[in-house]
Short mmCIF file of C-alpha atoms and ligand atoms in Angstrom, two decimals:
data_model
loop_
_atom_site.label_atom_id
_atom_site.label_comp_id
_atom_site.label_asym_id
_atom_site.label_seq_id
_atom_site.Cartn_x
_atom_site.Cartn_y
_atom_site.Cartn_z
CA UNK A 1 38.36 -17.42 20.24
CA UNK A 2 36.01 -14.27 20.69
CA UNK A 3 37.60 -10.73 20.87
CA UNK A 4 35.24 -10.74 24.21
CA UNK A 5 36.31 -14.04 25.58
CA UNK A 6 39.85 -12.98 25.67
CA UNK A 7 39.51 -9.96 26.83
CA UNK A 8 37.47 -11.59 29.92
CA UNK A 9 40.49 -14.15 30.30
CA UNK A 10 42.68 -10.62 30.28
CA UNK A 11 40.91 -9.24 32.91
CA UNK A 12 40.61 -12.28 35.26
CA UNK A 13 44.37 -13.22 34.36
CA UNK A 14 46.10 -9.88 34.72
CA UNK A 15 43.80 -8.91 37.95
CA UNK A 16 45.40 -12.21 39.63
CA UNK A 17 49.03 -11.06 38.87
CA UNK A 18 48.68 -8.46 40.30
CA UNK A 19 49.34 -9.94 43.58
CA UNK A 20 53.30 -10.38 42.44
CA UNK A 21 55.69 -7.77 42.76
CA UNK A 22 58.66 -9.05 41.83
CA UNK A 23 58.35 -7.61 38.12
CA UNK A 24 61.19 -5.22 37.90
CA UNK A 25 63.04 -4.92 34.41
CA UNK A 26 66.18 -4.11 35.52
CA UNK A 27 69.47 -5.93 34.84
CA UNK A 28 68.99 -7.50 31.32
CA UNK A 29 71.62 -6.62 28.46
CA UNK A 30 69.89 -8.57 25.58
CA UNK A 31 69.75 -6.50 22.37
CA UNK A 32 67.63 -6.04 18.90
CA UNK A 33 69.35 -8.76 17.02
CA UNK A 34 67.99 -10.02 13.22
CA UNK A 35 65.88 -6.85 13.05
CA UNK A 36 63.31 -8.70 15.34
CA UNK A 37 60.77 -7.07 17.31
CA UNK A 38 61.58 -5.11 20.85
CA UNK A 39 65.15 -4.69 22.84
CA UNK A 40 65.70 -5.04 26.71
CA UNK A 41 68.32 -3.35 26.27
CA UNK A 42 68.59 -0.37 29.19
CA UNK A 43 64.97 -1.93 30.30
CA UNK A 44 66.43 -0.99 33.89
CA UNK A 45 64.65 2.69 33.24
CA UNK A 46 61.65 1.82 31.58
CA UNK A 47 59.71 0.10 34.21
CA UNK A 48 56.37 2.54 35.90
CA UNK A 49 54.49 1.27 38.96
CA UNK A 50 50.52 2.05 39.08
CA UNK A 51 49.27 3.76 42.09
CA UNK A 52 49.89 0.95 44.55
CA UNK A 53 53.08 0.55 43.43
CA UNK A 54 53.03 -2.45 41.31
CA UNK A 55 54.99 -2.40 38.07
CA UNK A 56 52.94 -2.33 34.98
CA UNK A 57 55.49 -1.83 32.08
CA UNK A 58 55.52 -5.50 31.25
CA UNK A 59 52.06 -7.99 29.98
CA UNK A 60 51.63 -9.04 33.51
CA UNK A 61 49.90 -11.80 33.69
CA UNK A 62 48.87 -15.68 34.70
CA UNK A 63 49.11 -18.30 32.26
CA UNK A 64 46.14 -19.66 34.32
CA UNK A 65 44.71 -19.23 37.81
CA UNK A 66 43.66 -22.94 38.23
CA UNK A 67 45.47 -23.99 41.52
CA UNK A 68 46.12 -27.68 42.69
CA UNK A 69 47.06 -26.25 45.83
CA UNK A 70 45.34 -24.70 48.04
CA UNK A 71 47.83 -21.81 49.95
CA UNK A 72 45.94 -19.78 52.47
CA UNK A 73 47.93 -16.77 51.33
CA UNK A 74 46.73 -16.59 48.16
CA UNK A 75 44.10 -15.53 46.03
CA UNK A 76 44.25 -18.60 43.42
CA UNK A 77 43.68 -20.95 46.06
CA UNK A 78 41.42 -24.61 44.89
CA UNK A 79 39.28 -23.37 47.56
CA UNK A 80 38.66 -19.97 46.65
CA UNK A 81 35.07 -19.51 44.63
CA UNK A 82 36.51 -16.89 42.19
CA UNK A 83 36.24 -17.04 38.16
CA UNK A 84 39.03 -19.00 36.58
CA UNK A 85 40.37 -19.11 33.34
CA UNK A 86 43.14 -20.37 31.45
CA UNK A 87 45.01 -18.93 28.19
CA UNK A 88 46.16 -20.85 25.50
CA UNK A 89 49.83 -20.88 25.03
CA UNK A 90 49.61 -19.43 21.50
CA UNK A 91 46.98 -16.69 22.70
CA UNK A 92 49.65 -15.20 25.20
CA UNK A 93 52.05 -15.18 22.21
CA UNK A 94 49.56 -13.05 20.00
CA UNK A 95 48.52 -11.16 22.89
CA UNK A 96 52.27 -10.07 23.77
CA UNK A 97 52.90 -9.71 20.04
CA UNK A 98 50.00 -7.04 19.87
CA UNK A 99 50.60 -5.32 22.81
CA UNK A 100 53.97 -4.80 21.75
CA UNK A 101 53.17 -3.41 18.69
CA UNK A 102 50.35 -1.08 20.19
CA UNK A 103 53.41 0.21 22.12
CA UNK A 104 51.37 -0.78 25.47
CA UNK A 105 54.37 -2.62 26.37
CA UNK A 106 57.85 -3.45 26.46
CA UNK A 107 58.06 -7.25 27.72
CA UNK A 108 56.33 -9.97 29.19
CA UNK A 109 56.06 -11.17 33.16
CA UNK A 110 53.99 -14.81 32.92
CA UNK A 111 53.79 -16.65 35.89
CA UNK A 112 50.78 -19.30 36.73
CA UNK A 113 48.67 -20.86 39.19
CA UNK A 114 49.72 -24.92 39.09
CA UNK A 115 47.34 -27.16 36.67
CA UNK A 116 48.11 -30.48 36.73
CA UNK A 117 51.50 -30.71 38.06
CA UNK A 118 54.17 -28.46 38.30
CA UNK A 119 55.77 -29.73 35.09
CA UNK A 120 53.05 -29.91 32.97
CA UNK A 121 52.51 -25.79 33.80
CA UNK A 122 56.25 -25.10 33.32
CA UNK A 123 56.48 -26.50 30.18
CA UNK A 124 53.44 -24.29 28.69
CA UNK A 125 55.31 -21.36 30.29
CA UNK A 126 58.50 -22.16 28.56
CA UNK A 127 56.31 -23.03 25.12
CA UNK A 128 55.11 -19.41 25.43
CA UNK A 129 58.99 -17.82 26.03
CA UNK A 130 60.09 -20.11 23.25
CA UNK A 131 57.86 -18.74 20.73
CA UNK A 132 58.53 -15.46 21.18
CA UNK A 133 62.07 -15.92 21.04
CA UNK A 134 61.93 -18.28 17.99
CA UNK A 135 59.07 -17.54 16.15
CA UNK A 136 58.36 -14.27 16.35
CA UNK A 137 61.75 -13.26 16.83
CA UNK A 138 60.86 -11.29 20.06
CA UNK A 139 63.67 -9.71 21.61
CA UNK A 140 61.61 -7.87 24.57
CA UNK A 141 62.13 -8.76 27.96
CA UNK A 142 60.44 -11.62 29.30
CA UNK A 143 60.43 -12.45 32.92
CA UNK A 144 59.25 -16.10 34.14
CA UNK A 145 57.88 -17.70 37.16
CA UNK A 146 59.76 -20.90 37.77
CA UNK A 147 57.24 -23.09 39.28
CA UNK A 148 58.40 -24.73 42.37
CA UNK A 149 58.78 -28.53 41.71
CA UNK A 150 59.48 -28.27 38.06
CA UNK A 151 62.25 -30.38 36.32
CA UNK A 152 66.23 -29.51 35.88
CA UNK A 153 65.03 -30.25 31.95
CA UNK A 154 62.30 -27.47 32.22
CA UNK A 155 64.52 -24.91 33.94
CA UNK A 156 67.23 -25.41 32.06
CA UNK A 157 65.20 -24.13 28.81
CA UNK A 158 63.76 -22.13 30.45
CA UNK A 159 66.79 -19.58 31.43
CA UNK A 160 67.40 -20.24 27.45
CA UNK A 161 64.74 -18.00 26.35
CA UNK A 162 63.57 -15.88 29.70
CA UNK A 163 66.00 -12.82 30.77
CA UNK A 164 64.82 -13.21 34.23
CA UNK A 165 63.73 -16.15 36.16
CA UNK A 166 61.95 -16.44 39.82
CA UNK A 167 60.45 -18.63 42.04
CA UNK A 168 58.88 -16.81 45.04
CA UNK A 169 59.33 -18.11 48.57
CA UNK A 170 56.08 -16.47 49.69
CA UNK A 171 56.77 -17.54 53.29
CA UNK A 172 60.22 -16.39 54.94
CA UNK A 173 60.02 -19.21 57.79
CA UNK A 174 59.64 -22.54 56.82
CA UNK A 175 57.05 -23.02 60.14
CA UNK A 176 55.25 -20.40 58.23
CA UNK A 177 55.14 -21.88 55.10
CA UNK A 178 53.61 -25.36 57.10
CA UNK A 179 51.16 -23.38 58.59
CA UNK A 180 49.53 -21.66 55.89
CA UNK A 181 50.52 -24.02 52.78
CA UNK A 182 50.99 -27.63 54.41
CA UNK A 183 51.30 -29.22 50.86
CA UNK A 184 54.58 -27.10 50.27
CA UNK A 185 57.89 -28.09 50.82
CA UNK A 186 60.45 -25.92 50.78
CA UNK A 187 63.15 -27.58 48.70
CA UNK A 188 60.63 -27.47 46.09
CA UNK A 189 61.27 -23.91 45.65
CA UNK A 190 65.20 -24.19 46.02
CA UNK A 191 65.72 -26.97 43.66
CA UNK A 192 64.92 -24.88 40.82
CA UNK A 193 66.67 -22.35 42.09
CA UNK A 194 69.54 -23.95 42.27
CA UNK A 195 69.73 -25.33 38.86
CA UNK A 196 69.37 -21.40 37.30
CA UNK A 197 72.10 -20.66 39.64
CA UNK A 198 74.29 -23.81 38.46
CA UNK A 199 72.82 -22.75 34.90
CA UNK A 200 73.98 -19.30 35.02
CA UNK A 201 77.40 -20.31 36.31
CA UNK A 202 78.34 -22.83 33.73
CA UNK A 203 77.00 -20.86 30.97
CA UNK A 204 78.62 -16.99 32.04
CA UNK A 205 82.00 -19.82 32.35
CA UNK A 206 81.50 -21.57 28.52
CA UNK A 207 80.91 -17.92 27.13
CA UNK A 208 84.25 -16.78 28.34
CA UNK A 209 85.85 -19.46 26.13
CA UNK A 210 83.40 -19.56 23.44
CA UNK A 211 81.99 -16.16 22.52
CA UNK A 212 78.64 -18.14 20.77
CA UNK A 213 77.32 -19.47 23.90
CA UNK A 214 73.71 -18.14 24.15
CA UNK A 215 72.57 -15.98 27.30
CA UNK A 216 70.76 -18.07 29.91
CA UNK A 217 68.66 -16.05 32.23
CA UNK A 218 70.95 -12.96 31.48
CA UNK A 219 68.35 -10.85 34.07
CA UNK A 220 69.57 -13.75 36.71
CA UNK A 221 66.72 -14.74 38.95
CA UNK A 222 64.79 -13.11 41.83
CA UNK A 223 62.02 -14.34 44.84
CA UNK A 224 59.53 -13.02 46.20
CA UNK A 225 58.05 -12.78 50.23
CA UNK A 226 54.73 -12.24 51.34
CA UNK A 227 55.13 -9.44 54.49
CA UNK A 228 53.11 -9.68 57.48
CA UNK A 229 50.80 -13.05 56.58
CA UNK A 230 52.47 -15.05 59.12
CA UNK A 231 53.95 -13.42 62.25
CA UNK A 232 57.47 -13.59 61.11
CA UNK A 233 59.67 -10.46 63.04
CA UNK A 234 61.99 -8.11 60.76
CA UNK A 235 64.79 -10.03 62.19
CA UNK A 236 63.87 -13.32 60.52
CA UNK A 237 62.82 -12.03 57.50
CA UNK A 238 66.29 -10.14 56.41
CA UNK A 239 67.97 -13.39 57.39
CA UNK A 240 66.29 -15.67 55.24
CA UNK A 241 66.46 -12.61 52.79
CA UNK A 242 70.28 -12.58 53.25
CA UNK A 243 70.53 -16.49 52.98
CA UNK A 244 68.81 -16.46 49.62
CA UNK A 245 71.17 -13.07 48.54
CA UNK A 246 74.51 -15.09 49.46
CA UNK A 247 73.62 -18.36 48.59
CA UNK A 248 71.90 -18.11 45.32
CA UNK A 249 73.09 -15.26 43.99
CA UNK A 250 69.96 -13.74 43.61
CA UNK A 251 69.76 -10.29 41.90
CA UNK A 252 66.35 -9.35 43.73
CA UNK A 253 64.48 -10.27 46.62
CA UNK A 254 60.98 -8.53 46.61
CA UNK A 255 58.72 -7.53 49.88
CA UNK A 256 54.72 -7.58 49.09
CA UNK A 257 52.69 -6.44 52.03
CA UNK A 258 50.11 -9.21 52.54
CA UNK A 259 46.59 -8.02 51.44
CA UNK A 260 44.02 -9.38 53.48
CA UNK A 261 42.13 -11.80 51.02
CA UNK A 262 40.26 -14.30 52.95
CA UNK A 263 38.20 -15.22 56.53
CA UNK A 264 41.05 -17.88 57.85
CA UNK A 265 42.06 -17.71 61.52
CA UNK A 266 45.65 -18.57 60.88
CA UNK A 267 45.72 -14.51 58.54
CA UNK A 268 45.24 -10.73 59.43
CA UNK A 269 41.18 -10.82 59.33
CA UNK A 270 39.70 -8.44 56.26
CA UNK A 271 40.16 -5.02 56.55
CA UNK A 272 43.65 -5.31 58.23
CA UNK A 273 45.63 -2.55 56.76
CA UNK A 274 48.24 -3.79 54.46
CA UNK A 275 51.97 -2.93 55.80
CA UNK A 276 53.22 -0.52 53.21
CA UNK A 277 55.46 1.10 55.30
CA UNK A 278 56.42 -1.79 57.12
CA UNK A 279 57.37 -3.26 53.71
CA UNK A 280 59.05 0.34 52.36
CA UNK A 281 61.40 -0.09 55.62
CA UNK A 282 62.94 -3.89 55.06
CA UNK A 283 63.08 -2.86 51.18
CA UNK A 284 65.93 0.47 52.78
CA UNK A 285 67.50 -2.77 55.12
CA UNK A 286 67.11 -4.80 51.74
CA UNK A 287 68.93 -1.73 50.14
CA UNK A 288 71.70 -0.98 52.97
CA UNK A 289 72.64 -4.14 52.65
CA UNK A 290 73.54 -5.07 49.14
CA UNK A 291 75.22 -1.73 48.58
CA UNK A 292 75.99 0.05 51.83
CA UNK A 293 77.91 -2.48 53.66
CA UNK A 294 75.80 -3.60 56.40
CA UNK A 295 75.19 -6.52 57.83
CA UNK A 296 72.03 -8.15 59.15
CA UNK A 297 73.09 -8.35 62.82
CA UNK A 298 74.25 -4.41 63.22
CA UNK A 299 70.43 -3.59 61.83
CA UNK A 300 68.52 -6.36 63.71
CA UNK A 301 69.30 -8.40 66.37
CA UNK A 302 67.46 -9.88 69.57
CA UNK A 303 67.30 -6.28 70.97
CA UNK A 304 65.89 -4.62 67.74
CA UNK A 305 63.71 -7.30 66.35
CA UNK A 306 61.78 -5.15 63.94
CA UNK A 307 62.41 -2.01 62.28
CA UNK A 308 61.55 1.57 63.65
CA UNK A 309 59.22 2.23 61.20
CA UNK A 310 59.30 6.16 62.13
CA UNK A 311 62.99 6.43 60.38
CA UNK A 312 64.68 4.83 58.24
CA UNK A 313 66.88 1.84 59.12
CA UNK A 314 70.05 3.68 58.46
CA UNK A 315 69.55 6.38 60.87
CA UNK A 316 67.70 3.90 63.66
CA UNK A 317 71.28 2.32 63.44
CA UNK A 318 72.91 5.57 63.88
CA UNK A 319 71.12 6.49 67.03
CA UNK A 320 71.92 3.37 68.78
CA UNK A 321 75.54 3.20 67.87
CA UNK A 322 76.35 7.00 68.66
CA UNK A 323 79.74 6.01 69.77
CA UNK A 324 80.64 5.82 66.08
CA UNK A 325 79.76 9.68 65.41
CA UNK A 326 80.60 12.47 64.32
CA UNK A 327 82.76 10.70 61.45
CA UNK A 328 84.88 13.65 59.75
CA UNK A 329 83.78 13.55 56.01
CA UNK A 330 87.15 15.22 55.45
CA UNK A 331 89.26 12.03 56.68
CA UNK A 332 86.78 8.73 57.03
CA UNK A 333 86.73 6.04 54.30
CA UNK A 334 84.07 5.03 51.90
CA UNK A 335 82.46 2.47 54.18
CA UNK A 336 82.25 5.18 57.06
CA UNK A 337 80.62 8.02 55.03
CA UNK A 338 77.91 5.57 53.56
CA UNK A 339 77.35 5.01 57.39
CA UNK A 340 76.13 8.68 57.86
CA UNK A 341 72.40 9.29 57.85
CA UNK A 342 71.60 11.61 54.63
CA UNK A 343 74.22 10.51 53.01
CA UNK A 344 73.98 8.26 49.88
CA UNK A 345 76.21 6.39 48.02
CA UNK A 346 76.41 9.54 45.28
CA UNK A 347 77.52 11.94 47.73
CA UNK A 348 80.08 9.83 49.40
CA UNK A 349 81.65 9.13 45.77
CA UNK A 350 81.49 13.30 45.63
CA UNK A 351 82.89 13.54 48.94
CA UNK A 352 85.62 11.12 47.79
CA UNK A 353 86.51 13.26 44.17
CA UNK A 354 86.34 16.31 45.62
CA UNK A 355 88.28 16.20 49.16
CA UNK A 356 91.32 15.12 47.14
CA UNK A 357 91.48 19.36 46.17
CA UNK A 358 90.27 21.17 49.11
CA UNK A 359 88.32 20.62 52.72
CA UNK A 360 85.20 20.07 52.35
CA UNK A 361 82.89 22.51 54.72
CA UNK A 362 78.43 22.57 55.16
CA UNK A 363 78.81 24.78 52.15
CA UNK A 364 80.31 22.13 49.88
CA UNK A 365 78.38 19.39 51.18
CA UNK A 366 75.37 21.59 50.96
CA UNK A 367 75.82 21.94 46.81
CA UNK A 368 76.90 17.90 47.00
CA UNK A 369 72.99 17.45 47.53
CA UNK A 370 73.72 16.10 51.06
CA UNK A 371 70.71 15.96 53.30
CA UNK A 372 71.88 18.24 55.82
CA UNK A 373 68.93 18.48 58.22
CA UNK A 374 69.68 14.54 59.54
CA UNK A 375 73.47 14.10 58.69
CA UNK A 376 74.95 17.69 60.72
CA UNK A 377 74.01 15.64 64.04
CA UNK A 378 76.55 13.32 62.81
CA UNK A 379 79.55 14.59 60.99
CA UNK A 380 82.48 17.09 61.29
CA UNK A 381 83.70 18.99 58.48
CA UNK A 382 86.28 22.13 58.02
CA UNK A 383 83.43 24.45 59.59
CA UNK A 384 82.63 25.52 62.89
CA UNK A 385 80.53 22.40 64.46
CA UNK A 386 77.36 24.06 64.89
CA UNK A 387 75.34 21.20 66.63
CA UNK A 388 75.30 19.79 70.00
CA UNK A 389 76.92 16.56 70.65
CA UNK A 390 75.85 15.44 74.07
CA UNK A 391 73.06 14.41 72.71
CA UNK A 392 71.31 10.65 73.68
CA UNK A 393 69.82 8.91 71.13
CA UNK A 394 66.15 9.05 71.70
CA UNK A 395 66.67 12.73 72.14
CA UNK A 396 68.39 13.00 68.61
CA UNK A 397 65.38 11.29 67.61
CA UNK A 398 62.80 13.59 68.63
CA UNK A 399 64.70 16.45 67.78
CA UNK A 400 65.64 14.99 63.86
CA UNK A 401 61.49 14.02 63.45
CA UNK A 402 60.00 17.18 64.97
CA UNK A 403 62.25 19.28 62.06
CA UNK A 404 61.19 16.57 59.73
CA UNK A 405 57.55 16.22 59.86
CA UNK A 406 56.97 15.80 55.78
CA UNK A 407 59.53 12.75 55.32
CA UNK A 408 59.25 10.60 58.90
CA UNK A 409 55.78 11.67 59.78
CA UNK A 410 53.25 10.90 57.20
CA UNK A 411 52.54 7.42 55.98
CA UNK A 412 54.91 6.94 52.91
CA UNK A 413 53.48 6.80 49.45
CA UNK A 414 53.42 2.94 48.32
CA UNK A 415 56.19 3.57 45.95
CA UNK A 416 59.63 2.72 47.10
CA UNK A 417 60.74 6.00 48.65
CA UNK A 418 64.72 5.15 49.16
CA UNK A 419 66.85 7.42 51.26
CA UNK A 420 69.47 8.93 49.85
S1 SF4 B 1 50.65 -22.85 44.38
FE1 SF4 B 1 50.91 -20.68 43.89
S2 SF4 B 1 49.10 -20.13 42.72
FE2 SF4 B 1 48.65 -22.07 43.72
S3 SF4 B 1 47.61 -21.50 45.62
FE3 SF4 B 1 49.78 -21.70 46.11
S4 SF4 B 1 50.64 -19.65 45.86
FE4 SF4 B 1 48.63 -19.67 44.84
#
């Protein structure tokens, strides 16, 4: 194969990946062992995000982007006249090998368009994961893309050699998913998720007893949705976000605004903007969530189907439940405090440590690195309240974005820009 022929397959291959976000590194423990080559150990730091906030510390690429299927969503579509091309299983091996080397990068995210059948595409992804591991004694991280439909057999090596596993939903609603990719079923993408899950179990279980056991998909397994392709609200998408969080265990579940890709009536037409901020806001509901105690309901409900997407979803809470504020940061538990707008989950631990020795006034919470300018409308502390209380919410509002025109007022960068 011609140094120019690959690198034409590169740029086709990586070009289509891009269109997946749900690359992070984060979460995998497997160490340098046999003097091989790479460590995911700590990768949780070492993954950068290109302009548009995709991540680009891993090969990202597809093993192909030949498509039986024909999703309106998506780029790779049969019916899509774009150039395809396909790598050889032993080509992404060398090219991962070399890459590493060249210090480009520090793992590999594969996924693939389907060829053939979803089994016959799973089992060259697995072919590539195993050679790395075995051959080349890799011991980078590599994520995989489960593809939906593929056997318990496939899966089950798969998690053997991958640190992290997905298979994205693309679709929160299932009506969504039959509108835009008929051929789909949805238990095609929960049956493999469901054997990691089962996979993961047992083997975490069997390690406990015998210290041997290999890792299986020690990154545990993440999903992906596509935001704003289908008409779904806020509301429906946290749900089915929650669902997949409680009952699969997932460690990740990843918003992608939808990029307008193609002239189909059932899609945003061309030139629709795609909904960055939109998709920064249900990542901070995502966020508040999984460690700040809330649940879906208090955030969105059938009064609040969507998110305010001129503040963040912590403090849109706040100013409709008023009636829990001021909370005294000198008395309130954990739970309360992370309830505060401005206040993170590193300042309430501060809060915590240090209000055992003294009472904590603006001063102290000042030097804490709490964000003072949204969370004095509601707390109390051992100083002189110095803020009106008899406030409504939509006035709290205006006031808290007309003193905050830099954070609430101009469109947010596409990285994730979490609150504190
Ligand atoms: S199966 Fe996957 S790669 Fe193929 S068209 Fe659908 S979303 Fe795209």
């Amino acid at each position: 194969m011609s140094f120019e022929r690959t690198q034409e397959k590169l740029k086709i291959l990586a070009d289509a990946a891009k269109y997946d976000v749900s690359c992070s590194s984060s979460g995998s423990n497997r160490s340098n062992i046999n003097k091989g080559l790479g460590d995911a150990t700590g990768m949780g730091i070492c993954h950068s995000y290109t302009e548009d906030g995709r991540c680009v510390s891993l090969l990202k690429i597809l093993l192909t982007n030949h498509c039986i299927f024909d999703c309106a969503y998506c780029v790779t579509r049969k019916s899509n006249d774009i150039k395809r091309a396909a790598f050889k299983v032993q080509e992404v091996v060398d090219l991962t090998i070399n890459f590493y080397r060249r210090n480009y990068i520090e793992g590999l995210f594969l996924s693939s368009g389907i060829f053939k059948s979803a089994d016959y595409t799973m089992e060259r992804l697995v072919a590539v994961a195993k050679k790395l591991r075995l051959e080349e004694n890799f011991n980078g991280y590599i994520h995989l893309k489960s593809i939906p439909g593929a056997s318990d057999e496939l899966m089950k090596e798969a998690g053997l050699y991958a640190d992290r596993l997905s298979v994205n939903i693309e679709i929160p609603t299932k009506e969504g998913l039959k509108l835009l990719a008929p051929e789909k079923n949805r238990e095609d993408f929960l049956k493999p998720m469901r054997k990691v899950q089962n996979e993961i179990i047992q083997y975490q279980a069997e390690k406990k007893i015998i210290k041997s056991t290999p890792k299986y998909a020690p990154a545990g397994q993440s999903t992906q949705m596509i935001i704003g392709a289908s008409g779904e609200s806020d509301q429906q998408i946290m749900w089915t976000s929650n669902y997949f969080y409680k009952n699969f265990n997932l460690k990740r579940v990843y918003y992608s605004g939808y990029i307008p890709i193609s002239y189909d009536s059932r899609l945003p037409q061309i030139g629709t903007d795609v909904p960055m901020l939109r998709e920064n806001r249900l990542y901070q509901t995502d966020w508040l969530m999984r460690f700040y105690g809330f649940e879906v309901h208090e955030i969105l409900n059938n009064e609040h189907q969507n998110l305010d997407l001129d503040v963040d979803p912590k403090l849109g809470w706040a100013l409709r439940n008023l009636q829990y504020f001021p909370i005294d940061v000198n008395k309130a538990d954990r739970l309360m405090l992370a309830r505060i707008p401005g206040l993170g989950m590193k300042s309430v631990h501060k809060i915590v440590q240090a209000r055992q020795f003294r009472k904590l006034n603006w001063d102290h919470l000042k030097r804490m690195g709490v964000a003072l300018n949204r969370a004095k409308y509601f707390l109390v502390c051992d100083s002189r309240d110095f803020e009106r209380r008899d406030l409504s919410g939509p006035q709290l509002k205006s006031i808290i974005l007309q003193n905050s025109t830099s954070k609430y007022q101009k469109i947010l960068s596409p990285q994730l820009n979490l609150f504190e």
